[in-house]
mmCIF file of C-alpha atoms in Angstrom:
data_model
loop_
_atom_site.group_PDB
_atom_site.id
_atom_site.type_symbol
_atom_site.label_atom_id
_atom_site.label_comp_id
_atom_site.label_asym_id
_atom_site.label_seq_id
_atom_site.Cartn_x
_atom_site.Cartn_y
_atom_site.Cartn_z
ATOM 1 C CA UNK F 1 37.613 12.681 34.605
ATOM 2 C CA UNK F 2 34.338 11.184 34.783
ATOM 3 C CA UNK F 3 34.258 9.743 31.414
ATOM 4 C CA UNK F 4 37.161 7.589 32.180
ATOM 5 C CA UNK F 5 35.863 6.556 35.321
ATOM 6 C CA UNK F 6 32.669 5.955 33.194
ATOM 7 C CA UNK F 7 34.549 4.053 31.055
ATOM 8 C CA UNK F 8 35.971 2.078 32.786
ATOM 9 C CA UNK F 9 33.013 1.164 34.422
ATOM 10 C CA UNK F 10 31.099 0.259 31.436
ATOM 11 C CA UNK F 11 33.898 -1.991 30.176
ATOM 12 C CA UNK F 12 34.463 -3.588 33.966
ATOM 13 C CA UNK F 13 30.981 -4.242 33.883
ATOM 14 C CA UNK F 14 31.014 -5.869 30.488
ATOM 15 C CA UNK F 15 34.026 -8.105 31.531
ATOM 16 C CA UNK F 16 31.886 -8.826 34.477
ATOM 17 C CA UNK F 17 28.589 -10.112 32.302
ATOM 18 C CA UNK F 18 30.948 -11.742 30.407
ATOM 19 C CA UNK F 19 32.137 -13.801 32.908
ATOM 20 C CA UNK F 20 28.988 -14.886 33.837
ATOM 21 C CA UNK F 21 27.462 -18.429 33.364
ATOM 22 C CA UNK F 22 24.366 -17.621 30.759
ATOM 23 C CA UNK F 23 21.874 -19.436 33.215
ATOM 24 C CA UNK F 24 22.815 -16.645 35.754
ATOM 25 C CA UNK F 25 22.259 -14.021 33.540
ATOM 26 C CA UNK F 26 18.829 -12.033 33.657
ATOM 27 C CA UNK F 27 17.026 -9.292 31.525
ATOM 28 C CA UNK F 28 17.706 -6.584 34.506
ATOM 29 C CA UNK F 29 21.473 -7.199 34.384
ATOM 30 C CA UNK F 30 21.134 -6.614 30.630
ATOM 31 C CA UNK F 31 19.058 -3.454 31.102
ATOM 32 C CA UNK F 32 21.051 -2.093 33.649
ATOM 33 C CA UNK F 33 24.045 -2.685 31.961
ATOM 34 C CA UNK F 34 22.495 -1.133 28.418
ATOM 35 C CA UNK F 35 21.391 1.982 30.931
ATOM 36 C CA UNK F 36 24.795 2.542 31.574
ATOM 37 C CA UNK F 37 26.146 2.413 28.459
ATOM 38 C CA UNK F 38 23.643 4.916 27.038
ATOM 39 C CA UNK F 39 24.272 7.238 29.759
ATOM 40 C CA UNK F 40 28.136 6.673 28.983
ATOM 41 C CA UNK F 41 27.780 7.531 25.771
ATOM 42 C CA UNK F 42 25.720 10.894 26.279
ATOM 43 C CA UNK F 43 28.474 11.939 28.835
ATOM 44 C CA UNK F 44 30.923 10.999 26.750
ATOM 45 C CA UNK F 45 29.649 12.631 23.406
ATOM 46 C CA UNK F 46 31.901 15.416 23.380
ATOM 47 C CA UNK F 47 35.411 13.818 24.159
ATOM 48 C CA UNK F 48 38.388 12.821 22.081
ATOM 49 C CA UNK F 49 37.853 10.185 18.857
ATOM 50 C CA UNK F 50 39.764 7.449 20.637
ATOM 51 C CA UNK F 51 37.545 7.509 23.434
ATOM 52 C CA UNK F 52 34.495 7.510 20.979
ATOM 53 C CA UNK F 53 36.514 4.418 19.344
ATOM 54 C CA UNK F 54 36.273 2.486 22.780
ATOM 55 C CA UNK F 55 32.877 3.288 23.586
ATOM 56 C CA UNK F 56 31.763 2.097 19.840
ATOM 57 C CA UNK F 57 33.942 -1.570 20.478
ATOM 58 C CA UNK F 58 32.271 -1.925 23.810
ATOM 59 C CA UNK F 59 28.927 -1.425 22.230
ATOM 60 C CA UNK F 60 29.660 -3.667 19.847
ATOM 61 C CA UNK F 61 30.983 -6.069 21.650
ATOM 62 C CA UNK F 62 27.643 -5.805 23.895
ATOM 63 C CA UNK F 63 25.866 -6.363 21.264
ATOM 64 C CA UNK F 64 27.430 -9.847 20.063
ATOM 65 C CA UNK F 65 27.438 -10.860 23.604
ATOM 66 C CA UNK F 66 23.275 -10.283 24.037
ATOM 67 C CA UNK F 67 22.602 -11.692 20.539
ATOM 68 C CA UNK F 68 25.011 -14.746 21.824
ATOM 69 C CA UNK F 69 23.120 -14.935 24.912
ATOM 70 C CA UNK F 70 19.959 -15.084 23.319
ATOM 71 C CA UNK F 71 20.677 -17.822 20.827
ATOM 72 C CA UNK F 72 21.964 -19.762 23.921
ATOM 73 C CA UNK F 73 18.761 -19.265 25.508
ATOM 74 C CA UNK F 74 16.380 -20.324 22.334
ATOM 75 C CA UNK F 75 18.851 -23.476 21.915
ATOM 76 C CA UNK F 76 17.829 -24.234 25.690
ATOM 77 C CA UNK F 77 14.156 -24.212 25.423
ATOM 78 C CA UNK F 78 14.282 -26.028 22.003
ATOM 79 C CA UNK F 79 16.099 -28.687 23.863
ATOM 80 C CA UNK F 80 14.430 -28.461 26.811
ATOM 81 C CA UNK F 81 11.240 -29.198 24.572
ATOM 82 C CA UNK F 82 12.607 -32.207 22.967
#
């Protein structure tokens, strides 16, 4: 039970920062969010594969969405430079 409440925080949560206008975005939303998901994932260890599956695709979709984020932030300073 509280793995899929856990779960479905993490990916609410991820929806959430996804929604989010990159200026808006800060490293504490980031870390909080990345605290979360490692908790998730230790309270989540020993369930079912599918639900290992989910957690995995959320973490991987994190993970494209901060490396997006931070590209969009370099391409703003560069610019922001010029």
């Amino acid at each position: 039970m509280v793995c899929e409440y856990r779960m479905d925080l993490v990916r609410d949560r991820l929806v959430n920062l996804l929604e989010q206008a990159p200026d808006r975005l800060s490293s504490s939303v980031g870390a909080k969010f990345s605290n979360l998901l490692r908790e998730t994932r230790a309270i989540c260890a020993g369930t079912d594969p599918a639900t290992l599956h989910k957690l995995g695709r959320i973490e991987v979709l994190y993970r494209d969405f901060d490396a997006r984020s931070q590209r969009h932030a370099d391409a703003r300073q560069e610019l922001l430079a010029l």
